[in-house]
Tab-separated table of C-alpha atoms in Angstrom:
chain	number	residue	atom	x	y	z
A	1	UNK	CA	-12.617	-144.799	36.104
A	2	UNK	CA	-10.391	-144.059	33.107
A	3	UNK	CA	-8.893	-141.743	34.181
A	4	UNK	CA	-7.140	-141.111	37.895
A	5	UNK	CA	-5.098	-137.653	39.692
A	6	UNK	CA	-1.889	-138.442	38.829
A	7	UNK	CA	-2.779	-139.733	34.652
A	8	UNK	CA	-4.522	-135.651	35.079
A	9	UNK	CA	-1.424	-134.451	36.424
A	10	UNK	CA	0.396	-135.981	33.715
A	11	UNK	CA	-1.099	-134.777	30.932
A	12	UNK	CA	-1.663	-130.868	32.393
A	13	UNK	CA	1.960	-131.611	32.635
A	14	UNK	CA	2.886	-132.154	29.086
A	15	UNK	CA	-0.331	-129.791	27.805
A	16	UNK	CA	1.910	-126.817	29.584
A	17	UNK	CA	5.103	-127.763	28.806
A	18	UNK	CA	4.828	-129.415	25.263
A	19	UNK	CA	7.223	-132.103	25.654
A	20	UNK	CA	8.108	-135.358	27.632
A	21	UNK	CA	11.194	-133.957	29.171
A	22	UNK	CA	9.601	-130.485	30.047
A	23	UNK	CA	6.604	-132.424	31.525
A	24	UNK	CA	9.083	-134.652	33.591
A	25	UNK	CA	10.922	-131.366	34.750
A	26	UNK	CA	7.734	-129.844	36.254
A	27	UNK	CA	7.022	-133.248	37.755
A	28	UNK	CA	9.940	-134.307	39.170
A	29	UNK	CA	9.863	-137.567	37.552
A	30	UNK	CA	11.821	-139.448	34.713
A	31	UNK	CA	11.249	-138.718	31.470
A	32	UNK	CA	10.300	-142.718	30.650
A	33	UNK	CA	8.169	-142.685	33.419
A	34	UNK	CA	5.987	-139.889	31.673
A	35	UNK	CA	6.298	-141.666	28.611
A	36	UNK	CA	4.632	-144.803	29.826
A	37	UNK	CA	2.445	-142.930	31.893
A	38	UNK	CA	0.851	-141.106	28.911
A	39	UNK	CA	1.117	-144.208	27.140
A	40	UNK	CA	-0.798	-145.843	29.651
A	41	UNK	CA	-3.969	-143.011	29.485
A	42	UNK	CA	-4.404	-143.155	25.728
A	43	UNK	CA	-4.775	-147.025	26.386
A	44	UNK	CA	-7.472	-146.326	28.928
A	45	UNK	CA	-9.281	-143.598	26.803
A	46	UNK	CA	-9.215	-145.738	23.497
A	47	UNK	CA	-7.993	-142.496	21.643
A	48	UNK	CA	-4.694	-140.829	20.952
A	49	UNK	CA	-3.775	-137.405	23.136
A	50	UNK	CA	-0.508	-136.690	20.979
A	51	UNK	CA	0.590	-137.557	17.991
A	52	UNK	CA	4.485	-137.345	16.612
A	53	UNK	CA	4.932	-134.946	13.887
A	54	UNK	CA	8.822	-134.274	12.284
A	55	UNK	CA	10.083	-135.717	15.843
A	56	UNK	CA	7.692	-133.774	17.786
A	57	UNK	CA	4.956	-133.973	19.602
A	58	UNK	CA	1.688	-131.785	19.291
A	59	UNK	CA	-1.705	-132.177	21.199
A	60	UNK	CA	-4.811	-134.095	18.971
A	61	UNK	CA	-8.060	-132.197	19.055
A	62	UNK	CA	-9.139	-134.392	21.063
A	63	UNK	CA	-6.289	-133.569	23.781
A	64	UNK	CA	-7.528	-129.730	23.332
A	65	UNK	CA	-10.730	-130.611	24.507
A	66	UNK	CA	-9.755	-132.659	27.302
A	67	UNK	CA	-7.613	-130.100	28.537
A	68	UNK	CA	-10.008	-127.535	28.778
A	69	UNK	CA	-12.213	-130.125	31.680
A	70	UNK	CA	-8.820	-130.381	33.045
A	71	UNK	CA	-8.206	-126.299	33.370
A	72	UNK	CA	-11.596	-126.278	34.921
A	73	UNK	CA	-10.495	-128.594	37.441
A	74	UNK	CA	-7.439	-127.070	38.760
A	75	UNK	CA	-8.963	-124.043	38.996
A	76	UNK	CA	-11.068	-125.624	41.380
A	77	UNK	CA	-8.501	-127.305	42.946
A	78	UNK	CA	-7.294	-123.604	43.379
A	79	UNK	CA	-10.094	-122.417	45.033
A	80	UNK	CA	-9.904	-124.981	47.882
A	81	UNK	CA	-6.015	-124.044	47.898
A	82	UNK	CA	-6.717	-120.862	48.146
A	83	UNK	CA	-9.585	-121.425	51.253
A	84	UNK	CA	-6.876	-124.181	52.909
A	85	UNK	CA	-4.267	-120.901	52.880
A	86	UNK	CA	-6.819	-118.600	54.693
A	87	UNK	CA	-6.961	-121.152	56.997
A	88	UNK	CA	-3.644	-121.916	57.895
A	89	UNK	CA	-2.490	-118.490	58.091
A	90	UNK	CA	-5.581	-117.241	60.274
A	91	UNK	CA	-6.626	-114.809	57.716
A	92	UNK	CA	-10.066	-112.984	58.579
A	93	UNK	CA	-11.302	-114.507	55.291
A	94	UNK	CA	-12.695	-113.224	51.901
A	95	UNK	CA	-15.411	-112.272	50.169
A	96	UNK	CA	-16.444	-113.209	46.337
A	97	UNK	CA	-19.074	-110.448	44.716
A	98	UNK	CA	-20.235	-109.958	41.336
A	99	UNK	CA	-21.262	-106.476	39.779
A	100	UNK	CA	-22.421	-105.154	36.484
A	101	UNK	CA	-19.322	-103.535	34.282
A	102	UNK	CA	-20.685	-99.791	34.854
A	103	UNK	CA	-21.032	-100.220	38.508
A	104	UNK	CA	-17.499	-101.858	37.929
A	105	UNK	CA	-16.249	-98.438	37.430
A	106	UNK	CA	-18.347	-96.223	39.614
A	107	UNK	CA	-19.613	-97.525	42.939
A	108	UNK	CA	-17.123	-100.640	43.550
A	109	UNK	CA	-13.754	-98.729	43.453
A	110	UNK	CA	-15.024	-96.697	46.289
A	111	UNK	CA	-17.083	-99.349	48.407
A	112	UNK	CA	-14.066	-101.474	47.985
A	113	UNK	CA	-11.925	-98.806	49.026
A	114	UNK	CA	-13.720	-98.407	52.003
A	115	UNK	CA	-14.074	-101.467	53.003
A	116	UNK	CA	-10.470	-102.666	52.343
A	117	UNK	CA	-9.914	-99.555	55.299
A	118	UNK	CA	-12.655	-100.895	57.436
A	119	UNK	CA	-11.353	-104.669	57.043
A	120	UNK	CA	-7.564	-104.415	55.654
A	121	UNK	CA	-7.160	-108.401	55.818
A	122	UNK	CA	-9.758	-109.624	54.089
A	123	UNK	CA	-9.402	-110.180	50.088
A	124	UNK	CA	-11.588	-108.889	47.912
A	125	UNK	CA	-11.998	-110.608	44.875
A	126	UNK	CA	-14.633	-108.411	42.714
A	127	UNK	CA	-15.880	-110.148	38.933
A	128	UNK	CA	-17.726	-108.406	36.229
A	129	UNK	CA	-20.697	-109.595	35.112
A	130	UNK	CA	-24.001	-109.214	32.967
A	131	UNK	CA	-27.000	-110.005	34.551
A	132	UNK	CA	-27.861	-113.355	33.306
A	133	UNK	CA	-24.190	-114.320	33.971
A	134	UNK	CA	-24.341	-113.071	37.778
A	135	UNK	CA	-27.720	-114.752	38.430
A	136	UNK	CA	-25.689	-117.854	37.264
A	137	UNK	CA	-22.365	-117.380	39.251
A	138	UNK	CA	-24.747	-116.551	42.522
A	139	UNK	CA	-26.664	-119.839	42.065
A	140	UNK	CA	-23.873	-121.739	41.763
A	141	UNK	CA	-22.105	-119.958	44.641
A	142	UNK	CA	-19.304	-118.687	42.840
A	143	UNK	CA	-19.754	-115.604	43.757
A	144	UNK	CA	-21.521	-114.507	47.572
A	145	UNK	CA	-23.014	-110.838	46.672
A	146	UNK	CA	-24.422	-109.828	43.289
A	147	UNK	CA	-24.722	-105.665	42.796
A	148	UNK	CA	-26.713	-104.593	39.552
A	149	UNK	CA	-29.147	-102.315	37.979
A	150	UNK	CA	-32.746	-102.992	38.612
A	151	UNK	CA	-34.857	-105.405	40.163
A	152	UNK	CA	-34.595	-108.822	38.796
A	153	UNK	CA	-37.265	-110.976	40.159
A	154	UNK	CA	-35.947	-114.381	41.242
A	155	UNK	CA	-37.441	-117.187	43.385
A	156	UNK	CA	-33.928	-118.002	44.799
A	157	UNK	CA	-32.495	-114.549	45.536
A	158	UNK	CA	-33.235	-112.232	48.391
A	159	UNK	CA	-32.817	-108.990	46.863
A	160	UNK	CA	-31.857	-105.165	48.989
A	161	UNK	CA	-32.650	-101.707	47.191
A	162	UNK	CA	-29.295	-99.274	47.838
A	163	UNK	CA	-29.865	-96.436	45.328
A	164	UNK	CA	-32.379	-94.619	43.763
A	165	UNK	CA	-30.174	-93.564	40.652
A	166	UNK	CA	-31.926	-91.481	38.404
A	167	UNK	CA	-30.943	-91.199	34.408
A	168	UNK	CA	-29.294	-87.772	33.235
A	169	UNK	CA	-28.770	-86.845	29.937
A	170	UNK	CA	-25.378	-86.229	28.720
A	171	UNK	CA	-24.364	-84.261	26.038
A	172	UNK	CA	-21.351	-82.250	24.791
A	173	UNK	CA	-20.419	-79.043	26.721
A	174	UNK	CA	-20.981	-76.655	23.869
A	175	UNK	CA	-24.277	-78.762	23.062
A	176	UNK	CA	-27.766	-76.117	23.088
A	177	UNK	CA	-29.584	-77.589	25.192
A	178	UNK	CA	-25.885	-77.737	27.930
A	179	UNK	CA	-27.247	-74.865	29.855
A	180	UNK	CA	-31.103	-76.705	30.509
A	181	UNK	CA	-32.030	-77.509	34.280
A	182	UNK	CA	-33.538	-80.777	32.887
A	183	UNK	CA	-34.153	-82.231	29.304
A	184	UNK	CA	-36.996	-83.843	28.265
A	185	UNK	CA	-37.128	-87.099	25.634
A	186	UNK	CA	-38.928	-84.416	23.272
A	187	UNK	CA	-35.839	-81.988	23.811
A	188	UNK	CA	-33.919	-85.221	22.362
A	189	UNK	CA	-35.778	-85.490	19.291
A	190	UNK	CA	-33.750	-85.447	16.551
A	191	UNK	CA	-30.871	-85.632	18.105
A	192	UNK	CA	-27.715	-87.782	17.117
A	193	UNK	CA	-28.700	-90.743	19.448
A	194	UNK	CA	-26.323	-93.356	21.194
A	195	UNK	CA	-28.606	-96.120	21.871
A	196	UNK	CA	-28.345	-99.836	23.728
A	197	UNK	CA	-29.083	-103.360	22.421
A	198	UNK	CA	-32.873	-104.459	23.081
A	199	UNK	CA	-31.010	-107.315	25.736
A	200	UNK	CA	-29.974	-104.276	28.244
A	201	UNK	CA	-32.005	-103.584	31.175
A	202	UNK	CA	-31.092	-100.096	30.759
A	203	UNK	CA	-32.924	-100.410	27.567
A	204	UNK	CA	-35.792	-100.529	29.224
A	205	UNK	CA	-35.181	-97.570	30.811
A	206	UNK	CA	-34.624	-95.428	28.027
A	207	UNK	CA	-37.412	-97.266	25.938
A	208	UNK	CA	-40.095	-95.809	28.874
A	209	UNK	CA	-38.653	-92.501	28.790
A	210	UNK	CA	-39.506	-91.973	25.040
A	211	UNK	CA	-42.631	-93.898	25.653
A	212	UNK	CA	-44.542	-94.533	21.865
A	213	UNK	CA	-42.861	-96.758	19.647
A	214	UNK	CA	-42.874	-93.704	16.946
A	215	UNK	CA	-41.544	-91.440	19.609
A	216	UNK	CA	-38.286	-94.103	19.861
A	217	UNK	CA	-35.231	-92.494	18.701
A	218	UNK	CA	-33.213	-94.145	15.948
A	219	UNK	CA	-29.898	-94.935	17.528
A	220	UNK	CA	-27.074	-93.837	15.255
A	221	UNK	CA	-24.870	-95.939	17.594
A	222	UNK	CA	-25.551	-98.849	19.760
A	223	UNK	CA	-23.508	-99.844	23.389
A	224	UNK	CA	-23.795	-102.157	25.571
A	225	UNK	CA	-22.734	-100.457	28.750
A	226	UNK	CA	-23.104	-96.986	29.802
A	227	UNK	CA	-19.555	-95.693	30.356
A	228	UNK	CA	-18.845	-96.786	26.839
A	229	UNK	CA	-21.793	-94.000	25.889
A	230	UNK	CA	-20.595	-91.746	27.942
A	231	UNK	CA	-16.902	-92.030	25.955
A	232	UNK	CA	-18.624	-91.602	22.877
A	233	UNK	CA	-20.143	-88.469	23.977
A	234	UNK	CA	-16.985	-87.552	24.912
A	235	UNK	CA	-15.840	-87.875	21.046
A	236	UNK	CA	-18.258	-86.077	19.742
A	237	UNK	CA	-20.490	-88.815	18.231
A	238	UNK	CA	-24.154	-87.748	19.754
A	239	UNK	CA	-26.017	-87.836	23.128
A	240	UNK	CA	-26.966	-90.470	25.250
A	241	UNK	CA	-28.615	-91.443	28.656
A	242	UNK	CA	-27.172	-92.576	31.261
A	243	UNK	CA	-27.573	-93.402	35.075
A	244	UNK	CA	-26.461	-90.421	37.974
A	245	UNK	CA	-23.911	-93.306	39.211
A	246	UNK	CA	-21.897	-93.797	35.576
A	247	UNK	CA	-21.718	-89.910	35.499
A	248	UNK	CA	-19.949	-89.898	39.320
A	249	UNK	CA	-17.520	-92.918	38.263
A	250	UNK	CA	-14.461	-91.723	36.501
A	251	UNK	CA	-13.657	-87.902	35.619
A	252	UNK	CA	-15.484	-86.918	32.340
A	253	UNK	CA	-14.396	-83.579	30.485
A	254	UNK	CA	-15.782	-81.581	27.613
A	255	UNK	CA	-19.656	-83.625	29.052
A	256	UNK	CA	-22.507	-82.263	30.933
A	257	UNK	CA	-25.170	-84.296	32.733
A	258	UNK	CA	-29.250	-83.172	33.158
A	259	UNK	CA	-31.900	-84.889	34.617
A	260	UNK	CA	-34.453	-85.867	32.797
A	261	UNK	CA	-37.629	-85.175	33.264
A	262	UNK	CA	-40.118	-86.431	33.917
A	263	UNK	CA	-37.968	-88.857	36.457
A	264	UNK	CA	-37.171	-92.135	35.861
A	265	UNK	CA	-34.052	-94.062	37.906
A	266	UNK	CA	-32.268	-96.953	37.240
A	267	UNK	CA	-32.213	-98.393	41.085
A	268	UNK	CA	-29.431	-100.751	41.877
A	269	UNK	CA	-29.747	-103.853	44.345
A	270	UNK	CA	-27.875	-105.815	45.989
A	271	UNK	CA	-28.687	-110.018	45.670
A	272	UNK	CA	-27.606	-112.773	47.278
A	273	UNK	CA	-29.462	-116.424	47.469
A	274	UNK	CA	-32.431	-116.658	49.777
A	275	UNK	CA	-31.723	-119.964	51.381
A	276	UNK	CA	-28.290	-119.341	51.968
A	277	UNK	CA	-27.616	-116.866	54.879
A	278	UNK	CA	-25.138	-114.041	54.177
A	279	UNK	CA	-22.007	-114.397	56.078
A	280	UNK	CA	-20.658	-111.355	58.251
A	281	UNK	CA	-18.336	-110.033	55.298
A	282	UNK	CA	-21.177	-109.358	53.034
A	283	UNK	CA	-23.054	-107.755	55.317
A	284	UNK	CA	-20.788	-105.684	56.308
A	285	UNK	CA	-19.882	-104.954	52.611
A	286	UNK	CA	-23.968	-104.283	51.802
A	287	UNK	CA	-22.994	-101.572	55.040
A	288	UNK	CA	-20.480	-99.740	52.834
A	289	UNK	CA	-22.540	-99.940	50.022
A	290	UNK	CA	-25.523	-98.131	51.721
A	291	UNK	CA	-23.351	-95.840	53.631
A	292	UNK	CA	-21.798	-94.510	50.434
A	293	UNK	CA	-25.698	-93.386	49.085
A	294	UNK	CA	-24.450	-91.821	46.117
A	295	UNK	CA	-27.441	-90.509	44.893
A	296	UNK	CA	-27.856	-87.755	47.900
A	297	UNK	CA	-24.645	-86.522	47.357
């Protein structure tokens, strides 16, 4: 093994700090002792980590690259820390869940905010994620609970339908068409469209709505997420659809939402992996979720 704990230590040491003294400060050790230490690893590794330039000394490439592996690792190391405290301090626990950035700002607040009241010791620690990225964080366990649009079909991942969600069409107050019951794609027509990148499930959605390829609408801007169309709405720059949930997240003015019609939803689930049962937390988090049914309100 070239290289041990404490030769890791060492280095984060002088990575942070930037010097032999201000490494030996953090560490508690002599100044030579880091020195000889460091000294010692580049021996070991066969290449230099620092190299002295007008009497300092600055990190090699090489030393950048390193300590990115070495980030990793503590924050690994925090993670256990971070368990080992629950522990000790007979905390209920926490729970790790992943969720898509719109339903970042529109469901989680309040299913978090209710179950922070139901469960006021646990910790909540709540990640954004696009789908491919939250498939990956569930499979590797980083994360316990996975919310997001649609169903993605998965081998590994039991999978739990929570809300309908149908898409609305939003457009500026003083828009025509503002005073419609529901819009169809052929009222949109025309229109100033804000469209999403081909790689967006919600894509999808909006590509079946229109239907024909000739009947697509030529997006005069493209988003990624739909809270970001909804902003540009907002400014004036066209219309867009969006999902009932994104529309009930944070307080929109000067915007008016229709259905469309005929109906199409963007259903959200919830996923977690198959062969790994759900501990009580999630569960009772999935509970929230449910109980909070948006989309009969």
């Amino acid at each position: 093994m070239k290289l041990n704990l404490r030769q890791i230590e060492v280095f984060r040491a002088m990575m942070l700090s930037g010097s032999i003294s201000g490494a030996a400060k953090l560490l508690y050790v002599s100044q030579p002792a880091v020195s000889r230490l460091i000294g010692y690893t580049e021996q070991r590794l066969g290449f230099k980590l620092f190299e002295r330039i007008k009497g300092r000394l600055h990190p090699t490439p090489e030393a950048h690259r390193l300590f990115e592996e070495v980030t990793a690792l503590y924050q690994n190391v925090q993670r256990v820390n971070e368990v080992a405290d629950n522990l000790s301090l007979n905390r209920e626990g926490h729970i790790r869940i992943a969720c898509s950035p719109n339903i970042g700002q529109s469901l989680m607040p309040r299913a978090v905010a209710r179950f922070t009241q139901l469960f006021p010791e646990v910790r909540v620690v709540l990640h954004t994620h696009i789908p491919h990225v939250m498939l990956q964080a569930l499979l590797t366990q980083q994360v316990e609970l996975g919310v997001t649009y649609m169903p993605i079909p998965h081998p590994s991942f039991e999978m739990q339908p929570l809300y309908e969600n149908r898409i609305v069409a939003v457009l500026p107050q003083d828009h025509p068409l503002a005073d419609r019951d529901q819009i169809s794609s052929r009222d949109l027509q025309g229109e100033r469209f804000i469209g999403y990148g081909s790689d967006i499930p919600f894509s999808q959605l909006v590509h079946r709505i229109f239907g024909s390829e000739e009947n697509q609408p030529s997006a005069r801007v493209e988003v990624q997420q739909a809270h970001v169309a909804c902003a540009m709405v907002q400014a004036g720059v066209g219309v867009a659809l969006v999902d009932e949930l994104t529309i009930r997240g944070p307080s929109w003015s000067n915007i008016v939402a229709i259905p469309v019609a005929p109906m199409v939803h963007a259903p959200i689930h919830a996923f977690n992996l198959a062969l790994q049962p759900m501990s009580r937390l999630a569960q009772e988090f999935v509970g929230v979720l449910k109980s909070l049914d948006e989309s009969k309100r």
